[in-house]
Coordinates of C-alpha atoms in Angstrom, one line a residue:
X1 CA -116.2 -6.5 3.8
X2 CA -116.4 -2.7 3.6
X3 CA -117.6 -1.5 6.9
X4 CA -118.7 2.1 5.8
X5 CA -120.3 1.9 2.5
X6 CA -121.6 5.6 2.5
X7 CA -117.9 6.8 2.2
X8 CA -117.7 8.1 5.8
X9 CA -114.3 8.4 7.0
X10 CA -113.1 6.2 10.0
X11 CA -112.9 7.8 13.1
X12 CA -109.5 6.3 13.8
X13 CA -107.3 7.6 11.1
X14 CA -103.8 6.6 12.2
X15 CA -104.9 2.8 12.6
X16 CA -106.7 2.8 9.0
X17 CA -106.5 -0.7 7.4
X18 CA -105.8 -1.6 3.9
X19 CA -109.3 -3.1 3.4
X20 CA -110.8 0.2 4.3
X21 CA -108.7 2.1 1.9
X22 CA -109.3 -0.6 -0.9
X23 CA -113.0 -0.3 -0.4
X24 CA -113.1 3.3 -0.7
X25 CA -111.1 3.2 -3.9
X26 CA -113.7 0.7 -5.5
X27 CA -116.5 2.8 -4.5
X28 CA -115.0 5.9 -5.9
X29 CA -115.1 4.4 -9.3
X30 CA -119.0 5.0 -9.6
X31 CA -118.8 8.6 -8.0
X32 CA -118.0 11.6 -10.0
X33 CA -114.5 12.9 -10.0
X34 CA -115.3 16.4 -8.4
X35 CA -117.0 15.0 -5.6
X36 CA -114.3 12.6 -5.0
X37 CA -111.4 15.1 -5.3
X38 CA -113.2 17.4 -3.1
X39 CA -113.8 14.9 -0.4
X40 CA -110.2 13.8 -0.2
X41 CA -108.5 17.0 -1.0
X42 CA -110.4 18.4 1.7
X43 CA -109.1 15.9 4.0
X44 CA -106.7 17.1 6.8
X45 CA -104.6 13.7 6.4
X46 CA -101.8 14.2 3.9
X47 CA -101.7 10.6 3.0
X48 CA -105.4 10.6 2.0
X49 CA -104.8 13.6 -0.1
X50 CA -102.3 11.9 -2.0
X51 CA -104.3 8.8 -2.5
X52 CA -107.2 11.0 -3.7
X53 CA -105.0 12.7 -6.2
X54 CA -103.6 9.5 -7.7
X55 CA -107.2 8.0 -8.0
X56 CA -108.4 11.2 -9.8
X57 CA -105.5 10.7 -12.4
X58 CA -106.4 7.1 -12.7
X59 CA -110.1 7.8 -13.5
X60 CA -109.2 10.3 -15.9
X61 CA -106.7 8.2 -17.9
X62 CA -108.8 5.2 -17.9
X63 CA -112.1 6.4 -18.8
X64 CA -113.7 3.7 -21.0
X65 CA -111.6 1.0 -19.2
X66 CA -112.4 -1.4 -16.6
X67 CA -110.9 -1.2 -13.1
X68 CA -108.9 -4.0 -13.9
X69 CA -107.3 -2.7 -16.9
X70 CA -106.6 0.6 -15.1
X71 CA -104.6 -1.2 -12.3
X72 CA -103.2 -4.1 -14.4
X73 CA -103.1 -2.8 -17.8
X74 CA -99.9 -0.5 -18.0
X75 CA -99.3 1.3 -14.8
X76 CA -98.8 -1.6 -12.4
X77 CA -96.7 -3.7 -14.4
X78 CA -94.7 -0.8 -15.1
X79 CA -94.1 0.5 -11.6
X80 CA -90.3 0.2 -12.1
X81 CA -89.7 1.6 -15.4
X82 CA -86.6 0.9 -17.4
X83 CA -84.1 3.7 -17.3
X84 CA -81.0 4.5 -19.2
X85 CA -79.2 5.1 -16.2
X86 CA -79.5 5.3 -12.3
X87 CA -78.0 8.8 -12.3
X88 CA -79.4 12.1 -11.3
X89 CA -83.0 12.7 -11.5
X90 CA -84.4 15.9 -12.3
X91 CA -86.1 17.3 -9.1
X92 CA -89.7 18.1 -8.9
X93 CA -90.5 21.8 -8.8
X94 CA -90.3 23.2 -5.3
X95 CA -88.3 20.3 -4.0
X96 CA -85.0 21.1 -2.4
X97 CA -81.9 18.8 -2.4
X98 CA -79.7 18.7 0.6
X99 CA -76.7 16.8 1.4
X100 CA -76.6 14.2 4.2
X101 CA -74.3 15.6 7.1
X102 CA -72.2 12.4 6.9
X103 CA -71.2 12.8 3.5
X104 CA -67.6 13.5 2.8
X105 CA -66.4 16.4 0.6
X106 CA -64.6 15.4 -2.6
X107 CA -65.1 14.6 -6.3
X108 CA -67.1 11.2 -5.6
X109 CA -70.6 10.2 -6.1
X110 CA -72.6 10.3 -3.0
X111 CA -76.1 9.5 -2.0
X112 CA -78.3 12.5 -0.9
X113 CA -81.8 12.6 0.4
X114 CA -84.4 15.3 -0.6
X115 CA -85.6 17.4 2.2
X116 CA -89.3 16.7 3.7
X117 CA -91.6 18.2 1.0
X118 CA -93.9 21.1 2.1
X119 CA -97.7 20.7 2.1
X120 CA -98.6 22.2 -1.3
X121 CA -100.9 21.1 -4.0
X122 CA -98.1 20.5 -6.4
X123 CA -96.6 17.7 -4.1
X124 CA -99.1 15.4 -4.9
X125 CA -97.3 14.6 -8.2
X126 CA -94.0 13.5 -6.5
X127 CA -95.3 10.4 -4.6
X128 CA -92.5 7.7 -5.3
X129 CA -95.0 4.9 -4.7
X130 CA -97.1 5.6 -7.9
X131 CA -94.5 7.0 -10.5
X132 CA -96.2 8.3 -13.7
X133 CA -95.9 6.3 -16.7
X134 CA -95.4 9.2 -19.1
X135 CA -91.9 10.2 -17.6
X136 CA -89.6 11.7 -20.1
X137 CA -86.2 9.7 -20.7
X138 CA -83.3 11.3 -18.8
X139 CA -81.8 14.3 -20.5
X140 CA -78.2 14.0 -19.0
X141 CA -75.5 11.8 -20.7
X142 CA -74.5 8.5 -19.7
X143 CA -71.8 8.9 -16.9
X144 CA -68.3 7.4 -17.5
X145 CA -68.5 4.7 -14.8
X146 CA -71.8 3.2 -16.5
X147 CA -70.5 -0.3 -17.2
X148 CA -72.9 -0.8 -20.4
X149 CA -76.0 -2.9 -21.3
X150 CA -77.6 -4.1 -18.1
X151 CA -77.5 -7.9 -17.7
X152 CA -80.4 -9.8 -16.3
X153 CA -78.2 -11.0 -13.4
X154 CA -77.3 -7.5 -12.4
X155 CA -80.0 -6.7 -9.8
X156 CA -78.5 -3.4 -8.9
X157 CA -80.7 -1.7 -11.7
X158 CA -83.9 -3.3 -10.7
X159 CA -84.2 -2.0 -7.0
X160 CA -87.0 0.2 -6.4
X161 CA -86.6 3.9 -6.7
X162 CA -86.2 5.1 -3.2
X163 CA -86.1 8.7 -4.1
X164 CA -82.4 8.9 -3.4
X165 CA -79.9 9.7 -6.4
X166 CA -76.1 9.8 -7.0
X167 CA -74.4 13.2 -7.3
X168 CA -70.7 14.4 -7.9
X169 CA -69.6 16.2 -4.8
X170 CA -66.1 17.5 -3.4
X171 CA -64.4 14.6 -1.6
X172 CA -60.6 14.1 -0.6
X173 CA -58.7 12.3 -3.4
X174 CA -58.6 8.7 -2.9
X175 CA -54.9 7.5 -3.1
X176 CA -54.1 4.7 -5.6
X177 CA -53.9 1.1 -4.5
X178 CA -50.7 0.1 -2.9
X179 CA -48.4 -1.9 -5.0
X180 CA -46.3 -3.1 -2.0
X181 CA -48.9 -4.6 0.6
X182 CA -46.4 -6.9 2.1
X183 CA -44.6 -3.9 3.8
X184 CA -45.6 -2.5 7.2
X185 CA -46.9 1.2 7.7
X186 CA -43.5 2.0 9.3
X187 CA -41.6 0.7 6.5
X188 CA -43.7 2.8 4.1
X189 CA -43.3 5.9 6.1
X190 CA -39.4 5.3 6.3
X191 CA -39.3 4.7 2.5
X192 CA -41.2 8.1 1.9
X193 CA -39.7 10.3 4.5
X194 CA -36.4 9.0 5.7
X195 CA -35.1 9.0 9.3
X196 CA -36.9 12.3 10.1
X197 CA -40.5 12.8 10.7
X198 CA -42.9 14.6 8.3
X199 CA -43.2 18.2 8.8
X200 CA -46.8 19.6 9.5
X201 CA -48.6 21.7 6.8
X202 CA -47.3 25.3 6.8
X203 CA -49.0 28.5 5.5
X204 CA -46.9 28.3 2.2
X205 CA -47.7 24.7 1.6
X206 CA -46.9 21.3 2.9
X207 CA -43.4 20.2 2.3
X208 CA -41.9 16.7 2.7
X209 CA -38.7 16.0 4.3
X210 CA -36.8 14.4 1.4
X211 CA -34.1 11.7 1.9
X212 CA -30.5 13.0 1.9
X213 CA -29.1 10.9 -0.8
X214 CA -25.8 12.4 -0.7
X215 CA -24.8 11.0 2.7
X216 CA -27.1 7.9 3.3
X217 CA -28.9 5.4 1.0
X218 CA -31.6 3.1 1.9
X219 CA -31.4 -0.6 1.0
X220 CA -33.8 -3.4 1.6
X221 CA -32.8 -6.1 3.9
X222 CA -33.3 -9.5 2.7
X223 CA -34.4 -11.3 6.0
X224 CA -35.3 -10.2 9.4
X225 CA -32.5 -11.2 12.1
X226 CA -33.3 -11.8 15.5
X227 CA -30.5 -9.4 16.8
X228 CA -31.5 -6.6 14.3
X229 CA -33.3 -3.5 15.7
X230 CA -37.0 -3.6 15.2
X231 CA -37.1 0.1 14.2
X232 CA -35.1 -0.9 11.1
X233 CA -36.9 -4.1 9.8
X234 CA -37.1 -4.1 6.3
X235 CA -34.6 -1.3 5.5
X236 CA -31.2 -0.3 6.8
X237 CA -29.6 3.1 6.6
X238 CA -25.9 2.6 5.4
X239 CA -23.3 5.5 5.4
X240 CA -21.7 6.1 2.2
X241 CA -17.9 5.4 2.4
X242 CA -16.3 8.8 2.8
X243 CA -14.6 10.1 -0.2
X244 CA -10.8 9.2 0.1
X245 CA -8.8 12.4 0.9
X246 CA -5.5 13.2 -0.8
X247 CA -2.8 11.7 1.3
X248 CA -0.5 14.1 2.9
X249 CA 2.8 14.4 1.1
X250 CA 5.3 12.3 2.8
X251 CA 8.7 14.0 3.8
X252 CA 11.5 12.9 1.7
X253 CA 13.9 13.4 4.6
X254 CA 16.6 15.9 5.4
X255 CA 19.1 16.0 2.5
X256 CA 21.6 17.6 4.8
X257 CA 21.7 14.4 6.8
X258 CA 22.0 11.7 4.3
X259 CA 23.2 8.7 6.7
X260 CA 22.5 5.1 7.0
X261 CA 22.0 5.1 10.8
X262 CA 21.8 1.8 12.9
X263 CA 20.9 1.9 16.7
X264 CA 22.1 -1.0 18.6
X265 CA 19.6 -1.1 21.6
X266 CA 20.3 -3.0 25.0
X267 CA 17.8 -5.8 25.4
X268 CA 19.5 -7.5 28.2
X269 CA 17.8 -8.6 31.4
X270 CA 19.7 -6.1 33.5
X271 CA 18.1 -3.2 32.0
X272 CA 14.6 -4.1 33.1
X273 CA 11.2 -3.4 31.7
X274 CA 11.0 0.2 32.7
X275 CA 14.1 1.3 31.5
X276 CA 13.6 -0.7 28.2
X277 CA 10.4 1.4 27.8
X278 CA 12.7 4.7 28.3
X279 CA 15.0 3.3 25.8
X280 CA 12.1 3.0 23.1
X281 CA 10.9 6.3 23.9
X282 CA 14.5 7.8 23.3
X283 CA 14.7 6.1 19.8
X284 CA 11.2 7.4 19.1
X285 CA 12.3 10.9 19.8
X286 CA 15.4 10.5 17.6
X287 CA 13.4 9.1 14.7
X288 CA 11.1 12.3 15.0
X289 CA 14.1 14.7 15.3
X290 CA 16.1 13.1 12.4
X291 CA 13.4 13.4 9.8
X292 CA 13.7 10.0 8.1
X293 CA 13.4 9.7 4.3
X294 CA 14.8 8.3 1.1
X295 CA 16.7 11.6 0.3
X296 CA 17.9 11.9 3.9
X297 CA 18.5 9.6 6.7
X298 CA 17.4 5.9 7.0
X299 CA 17.1 4.4 10.2
X300 CA 17.2 0.8 11.4
X301 CA 17.4 -0.9 14.9
X302 CA 19.3 -4.1 16.2
X303 CA 18.3 -5.4 19.6
X304 CA 21.2 -7.2 21.2
X305 CA 21.3 -9.5 24.2
X306 CA 22.8 -12.8 23.9
X307 CA 22.6 -12.7 20.2
X308 CA 21.7 -9.7 18.0
X309 CA 18.4 -9.5 16.4
X310 CA 17.2 -7.3 13.5
X311 CA 14.1 -5.4 14.6
X312 CA 13.9 -2.6 11.7
X313 CA 16.0 -2.7 8.6
X314 CA 17.2 0.2 6.8
X315 CA 14.7 -0.4 4.0
X316 CA 11.8 -1.1 6.3
X317 CA 10.3 2.4 6.8
X318 CA 10.8 5.5 4.6
X319 CA 9.3 8.0 7.1
X320 CA 9.8 8.9 10.8
X321 CA 6.0 8.1 11.6
X322 CA 6.4 4.4 10.3
X323 CA 9.7 4.1 12.2
X324 CA 8.0 5.2 15.6
X325 CA 5.3 2.8 14.9
X326 CA 7.8 -0.1 14.4
X327 CA 9.6 0.9 17.6
X328 CA 6.4 0.6 19.6
X329 CA 6.1 -3.0 18.6
X330 CA 9.6 -4.0 19.9
X331 CA 9.7 -6.4 22.7
X332 CA 12.5 -7.1 25.1
X333 CA 14.6 -10.3 24.3
X334 CA 16.7 -10.5 27.4
X335 CA 20.0 -12.1 27.9
X336 CA 23.6 -10.7 28.3
X337 CA 24.9 -7.5 27.0
X338 CA 27.2 -8.9 24.2
X339 CA 28.1 -5.7 22.4
X340 CA 31.0 -7.2 20.6
X341 CA 28.6 -9.7 18.9
X342 CA 26.4 -7.0 17.9
X343 CA 29.1 -5.0 16.3
X344 CA 30.5 -8.0 14.3
X345 CA 27.0 -8.4 13.2
X346 CA 26.4 -5.1 11.8
X347 CA 29.8 -5.2 10.1
X348 CA 29.0 -8.5 8.4
X349 CA 25.4 -8.6 7.8
X350 CA 23.4 -5.5 8.7
X351 CA 25.1 -2.9 6.3
X352 CA 24.6 -4.7 3.0
X353 CA 22.8 -3.9 -0.2
X354 CA 20.3 -6.5 0.6
X355 CA 19.4 -4.9 3.9
X356 CA 19.1 -1.4 2.5
X357 CA 22.6 0.0 2.5
X358 CA 22.7 2.8 -0.2
X359 CA 26.5 2.9 -0.5
X360 CA 26.8 6.7 -1.1
X361 CA 25.7 7.3 2.4
X362 CA 28.0 7.2 5.5
X363 CA 27.4 4.2 7.6
X364 CA 26.8 5.1 11.3
X365 CA 26.3 2.8 14.2
X366 CA 25.1 4.2 17.7
X367 CA 25.5 1.7 20.6
X368 CA 23.3 2.2 23.7
X369 CA 24.8 0.4 26.7
X370 CA 23.4 0.1 30.2
X371 CA 26.6 0.0 32.3
X372 CA 29.1 -1.9 30.4
X373 CA 29.4 -4.8 27.8
X374 CA 29.8 -8.4 29.0
X375 CA 32.2 -9.3 26.1
X376 CA 35.1 -7.6 24.3
X377 CA 34.5 -5.0 21.7
X378 CA 38.0 -3.8 20.5
X379 CA 38.6 -6.3 17.7
X380 CA 34.9 -6.1 16.4
X381 CA 35.0 -2.3 16.5
X382 CA 38.4 -2.2 14.6
X383 CA 36.9 -4.4 11.7
X384 CA 33.8 -2.2 11.7
X385 CA 35.8 1.0 11.4
X386 CA 37.9 -0.4 8.7
X387 CA 34.6 -1.1 6.7
X388 CA 33.9 2.4 6.9
X389 CA 31.3 2.4 9.9
X390 CA 31.2 5.5 12.1
X391 CA 30.7 3.9 15.7
X392 CA 29.1 6.0 18.4
X393 CA 28.7 4.9 22.0
X394 CA 26.0 6.3 24.3
X395 CA 26.7 4.9 27.8
X396 CA 23.8 5.1 30.5
X397 CA 24.9 4.9 34.1
X398 CA 28.4 3.8 33.2
X399 CA 30.6 2.1 35.8
X400 CA 32.3 3.9 38.6
X401 CA 35.9 3.6 39.8
X402 CA 34.9 0.7 42.0
X403 CA 33.0 -1.1 39.1
X404 CA 35.9 -0.6 36.6
X405 CA 37.9 -3.4 38.0
X406 CA 35.0 -5.8 37.2
X407 CA 34.9 -4.9 33.4
X408 CA 35.9 -7.5 30.9
X409 CA 37.6 -4.9 28.7
X410 CA 38.9 -1.6 30.4
X411 CA 38.4 1.7 28.4
X412 CA 36.0 -0.2 26.1
X413 CA 34.6 3.1 24.8
X414 CA 37.9 4.6 23.5
X415 CA 38.7 1.2 21.8
X416 CA 35.3 1.0 20.2
X417 CA 34.5 4.6 18.9
X418 CA 35.7 5.9 15.6
X419 CA 37.8 8.6 17.3
X420 CA 38.9 9.2 20.8
X421 CA 38.4 13.1 20.6
X422 CA 34.9 13.0 22.5
X423 CA 33.0 13.5 19.4
X424 CA 31.8 9.9 19.0
X425 CA 31.1 9.2 23.0
X426 CA 28.2 10.5 24.8
X427 CA 27.8 9.6 28.3
X428 CA 24.5 10.0 30.1
X429 CA 24.3 10.0 34.0
X430 CA 20.9 8.5 34.4
X431 CA 18.1 6.9 32.4
X432 CA 15.9 9.7 33.2
X433 CA 18.2 12.1 31.3
X434 CA 18.4 10.0 28.3
X435 CA 15.7 11.8 26.5
X436 CA 17.6 15.1 26.7
X437 CA 20.5 13.4 24.6
X438 CA 18.5 13.0 21.7
X439 CA 18.9 16.5 20.1
X440 CA 22.8 16.4 20.7
X441 CA 23.1 13.0 19.4
X442 CA 21.3 13.9 16.1
X443 CA 23.4 17.0 15.6
X444 CA 26.6 14.8 15.8
X445 CA 25.2 12.2 13.6
X446 CA 24.2 14.6 10.8
X447 CA 27.6 16.3 10.8
X448 CA 28.7 14.2 7.9
X449 CA 32.0 16.2 7.5
X450 CA 33.3 14.9 10.9
X451 CA 32.2 11.4 10.2
X452 CA 35.9 10.5 9.5
X453 CA 35.4 6.7 9.8
X454 CA 33.2 6.6 6.7
X455 CA 35.0 4.4 4.0
X456 CA 35.8 6.6 1.0
X457 CA 38.3 6.6 -1.8
X458 CA 40.9 8.5 0.6
X459 CA 40.6 6.2 3.6
X460 CA 40.2 2.7 2.4
X461 CA 43.3 1.8 0.8
X462 CA 46.7 0.1 1.0
X463 CA 49.1 2.1 -1.1
X464 CA 52.6 0.7 -2.0
X465 CA 55.1 2.7 -3.8
X466 CA 57.8 0.9 -5.7
X467 CA 60.8 3.4 -6.2
X468 CA 63.6 3.1 -8.9
X469 CA 66.9 3.9 -7.0
X470 CA 69.2 2.9 -10.0
X471 CA 72.4 5.0 -10.9
X472 CA 70.5 6.7 -13.8
X473 CA 68.2 8.6 -11.6
X474 CA 70.6 10.7 -9.6
X475 CA 70.5 12.0 -6.3
X476 CA 68.7 15.3 -7.3
X477 CA 66.1 13.4 -9.4
X478 CA 65.6 11.0 -6.5
X479 CA 64.5 13.9 -4.1
X480 CA 62.1 15.0 -6.9
X481 CA 60.6 11.5 -6.9
X482 CA 60.4 11.5 -3.2
X483 CA 58.5 14.8 -3.3
X484 CA 56.1 13.3 -5.9
X485 CA 55.5 10.4 -3.5
X486 CA 54.9 12.7 -0.5
X487 CA 52.3 14.8 -2.6
X488 CA 50.3 11.8 -3.4
X489 CA 50.2 10.5 0.2
X490 CA 49.2 14.0 1.4
X491 CA 45.9 13.4 -0.4
X492 CA 44.8 10.5 1.8
X493 CA 43.6 10.1 5.2
X494 CA 46.3 8.3 7.1
X495 CA 45.9 5.9 10.1
X496 CA 45.7 2.3 11.1
X497 CA 42.1 2.0 10.0
X498 CA 42.3 4.4 7.1
X499 CA 44.7 4.5 4.3
X500 CA 48.1 2.9 4.8
X501 CA 51.3 3.5 2.9
X502 CA 54.3 1.4 2.4
X503 CA 57.6 1.9 0.3
X504 CA 60.1 -0.2 -1.5
X505 CA 63.3 1.0 -3.2
X506 CA 65.0 -1.3 -5.8
X507 CA 68.0 -1.6 -8.1
X508 CA 69.4 -5.1 -8.7
X509 CA 68.1 -5.7 -5.1
X510 CA 65.0 -4.7 -3.3
X511 CA 64.7 -2.9 0.3
X512 CA 61.7 -2.4 2.4
X513 CA 61.6 1.2 3.5
X514 CA 58.6 1.1 5.6
X515 CA 55.5 -1.3 5.7
X516 CA 51.8 -0.7 5.9
X517 CA 50.7 0.5 9.4
X518 CA 54.3 1.4 10.3
X519 CA 53.4 5.0 10.5
X520 CA 49.8 5.7 11.4
X521 CA 50.1 9.4 11.4
X522 CA 50.4 11.4 8.3
X523 CA 53.0 13.8 9.6
X524 CA 55.4 10.8 10.7
X525 CA 54.7 9.2 7.3
X526 CA 55.7 12.3 5.4
X527 CA 58.8 12.4 7.5
X528 CA 59.6 8.9 6.8
X529 CA 59.4 9.5 3.1
X530 CA 61.9 12.4 3.2
X531 CA 64.3 10.2 5.3
X532 CA 64.5 7.4 2.4
X533 CA 68.2 7.5 1.4
X534 CA 69.2 7.1 -2.4
X535 CA 70.7 3.7 -3.0
X536 CA 72.1 3.7 -6.6
X537 CA 72.5 0.5 -8.8
X538 CA 70.8 -1.2 -11.6
X539 CA 67.3 -1.8 -12.6
X540 CA 65.4 -5.1 -11.9
X541 CA 61.7 -3.9 -12.0
X542 CA 60.1 -7.4 -12.4
X543 CA 61.9 -8.4 -9.1
X544 CA 60.9 -5.4 -7.3
X545 CA 57.2 -6.2 -8.1
X546 CA 57.5 -9.7 -6.9
X547 CA 59.1 -8.4 -3.7
X548 CA 56.4 -5.9 -3.1
X549 CA 53.6 -8.5 -3.3
X550 CA 55.4 -10.7 -0.8
X551 CA 56.5 -8.0 1.7
X552 CA 53.5 -5.8 1.6
X553 CA 50.2 -7.0 -0.2
X554 CA 50.4 -10.3 1.5
X555 CA 49.8 -8.5 4.9
X556 CA 47.1 -6.2 3.3
X557 CA 43.7 -6.1 5.0
X558 CA 40.9 -7.7 3.1
X559 CA 38.8 -4.6 3.4
X560 CA 41.4 -2.4 1.7
X561 CA 41.9 -1.8 -1.8
X562 CA 45.4 -2.6 -2.9
X563 CA 47.1 0.0 -5.0
X564 CA 50.8 -0.4 -6.4
X565 CA 52.5 2.7 -8.1
X566 CA 55.6 1.7 -10.0
X567 CA 58.1 4.8 -10.8
X568 CA 61.0 4.0 -13.2
X569 CA 63.5 5.9 -15.5
X570 CA 64.6 3.1 -17.9
X571 CA 64.1 -0.5 -19.1
X572 CA 64.3 -3.3 -16.8
X573 CA 67.0 -5.9 -16.8
X574 CA 64.4 -8.8 -16.1
X575 CA 61.0 -9.7 -17.4
X576 CA 58.0 -7.7 -16.0
X577 CA 55.1 -9.5 -17.6
X578 CA 54.9 -12.4 -15.3
X579 CA 55.3 -10.5 -12.1
X580 CA 52.8 -8.0 -13.3
X581 CA 50.2 -10.6 -14.2
X582 CA 50.7 -12.2 -10.6
X583 CA 49.9 -9.1 -8.7
X584 CA 46.9 -8.4 -11.0
X585 CA 45.6 -11.7 -10.2
X586 CA 45.8 -10.7 -6.5
X587 CA 43.5 -7.8 -7.0
X588 CA 46.2 -5.2 -7.1
X589 CA 45.6 -2.0 -9.0
X590 CA 49.0 -1.0 -10.7
X591 CA 50.1 2.2 -11.9
X592 CA 53.1 2.6 -14.0
X593 CA 54.9 6.1 -14.3
X594 CA 57.8 6.3 -16.9
X595 CA 60.5 9.1 -17.0
X596 CA 63.1 9.8 -19.7
X597 CA 64.4 6.4 -20.9
X598 CA 61.5 4.1 -19.6
X599 CA 60.2 1.6 -22.0
X600 CA 56.8 2.2 -23.1
X601 CA 55.8 -1.4 -23.7
X602 CA 56.9 -2.3 -20.2
X603 CA 54.9 0.4 -18.5
X604 CA 51.8 -1.1 -20.3
X605 CA 52.5 -4.5 -19.2
X606 CA 52.7 -3.1 -15.6
X607 CA 49.7 -1.0 -15.6
X608 CA 46.3 -2.3 -15.1
X609 CA 43.8 -2.2 -17.9
X610 CA 42.8 0.1 -19.4
X611 CA 46.5 1.2 -19.8
X612 CA 45.8 4.9 -20.9
X613 CA 44.1 5.5 -17.4
X614 CA 46.9 3.6 -15.5
X615 CA 50.2 4.3 -17.3
X616 CA 51.8 7.8 -17.7
X617 CA 55.1 8.9 -19.1
X618 CA 56.9 12.2 -18.7
X619 CA 60.3 13.5 -20.2
X620 CA 61.7 15.1 -17.2
X621 CA 61.5 14.4 -13.5
X622 CA 60.4 18.1 -12.9
X623 CA 57.1 17.2 -14.5
X624 CA 55.9 14.4 -12.3
X625 CA 53.8 16.8 -10.1
X626 CA 51.4 17.1 -13.0
X627 CA 50.3 13.5 -12.7
X628 CA 49.3 13.9 -8.9
X629 CA 45.6 15.1 -9.6
X630 CA 45.1 12.5 -12.3
X631 CA 46.2 9.6 -10.0
X632 CA 44.0 10.9 -7.2
X633 CA 40.9 11.4 -9.5
X634 CA 41.4 8.0 -11.0
X635 CA 41.7 6.2 -7.7
X636 CA 38.4 7.7 -6.4
X637 CA 36.4 7.3 -9.6
X638 CA 37.4 3.5 -9.4
X639 CA 36.4 3.4 -5.8
X640 CA 33.0 4.9 -6.4
X641 CA 32.2 2.5 -9.1
X642 CA 32.9 -0.5 -7.0
X643 CA 30.5 -2.0 -4.4
X644 CA 30.8 -0.4 -1.1
X645 CA 31.3 -3.5 1.1

């Protein structure tokens, strides 16, 4: 079995067999140690040198023991000794530990491999194939990651010692486990960095672009939608609603132009679409220039054709911007140019409390006419004026001399406007020049001092004077009474559409001096008062009241306030209670003025309640003038306390 019993070394060392090595080891047991050590240590093959060194140690430790005890007693079964941990092994003297090139840098445990040992005599003790039995236990503490007592099934501690060890080196920090494995890398990046890419590391340290939370916020999307942007899957960037800015203060309007203004715009087919648009632009220009507001002018619009239609009421908008927006929405209705119908509409329905009429502001109506009306306007205009409506006419491309013969009503402008002095009429030669008329019209409308058709306490009355012409008065005192009547009349605006005055003189009988509307000029009316002749006779005041109600108040206009002023100097020969009660029921406001021997009880019966505000008494005729301002103030106070229409 052993080819060379004499201990010769085989010639072919690289191909040496295990049988040859085993036979040499057996034969060495009978040879002295110095010879064996010398023989193998002197060998040039490093493997044989290590084998010889191991054999020498075994022979020294196993003196007195059989070969079987040497190899099978304690060393062989304990080839893999039990260690407290598989941690760092103390390196042999002269051995150098080097890190593998592929090992990362960071605080982790990496396997490192010892450098190839140099050929020194001490290296014979570091053979991993034959570990020494008397190795001391490890002097380093148990690492933190050691799980505890080794379990039989845990074979990780039973692997052969390959010469590798675990050491703590510098490696990058391993990030914690992701708690959101269900999101994509883009979603994770978007969540961490926002819509801006991360910046590169600068010399002063790496900085991350933080999400601007003041303007945007990121919210998860519940489900992906096919039409959604792929780059926004999972999250959406929603801009926060802007902080509401403080509303700009709305103008309260021009207090110097406090009027209730209504425009009657022509919507007939004759005007056409283009000119209808020019008309709307004109109204928008007026709305901007007039400065609409609750403390100033309020503006409304009626479109007329066959029938009038309210487009904007007086209470619809409270500023010019909203009025202009409402004008843009108006659509042409078509039809004829029935201006008379439109004027009746504004008189009966438009200028009402329910529609926004303020009462204390003058009512103004501006009629825009393309050419001429297709119906009559005189009667409707008169009723509107009597209601206190100031009517303006703006005629665009009015009729020429040849077309005037085809008009339904000649001189319709003079018959319709408040006054014929030219202030209330504004002719425009062409539609293209209409916009230039906006500013002049606004100036006229806002000149409230010249809006004489406005219904006030001084121009909305039918006043009847009942004058005592009995013998007790006398001619001189009668002239004093007529002067008192003239002084009261002089305070009112006299015309057919304003205040009208009538007079009755009585004794036993009654005589109508002049009726309502007989004198529509103040100067003529004052002259008529002076021409009244003294009659002389008895005193029948009750009969005179009944006569006045029949001759004057029965013909009074419905929109006029009925006022009766009775002047007497003595007790009546007939009853005054029944006649006075009758006129009170007709809505007549009665004032009684007694002089000298007038009966106080009869004065109270005649006067409207409260008596102290409607009944006056003086001792002498010359003191009558003192009651003129009292009567005027009382009439105006009652007027202002009543509904306007």
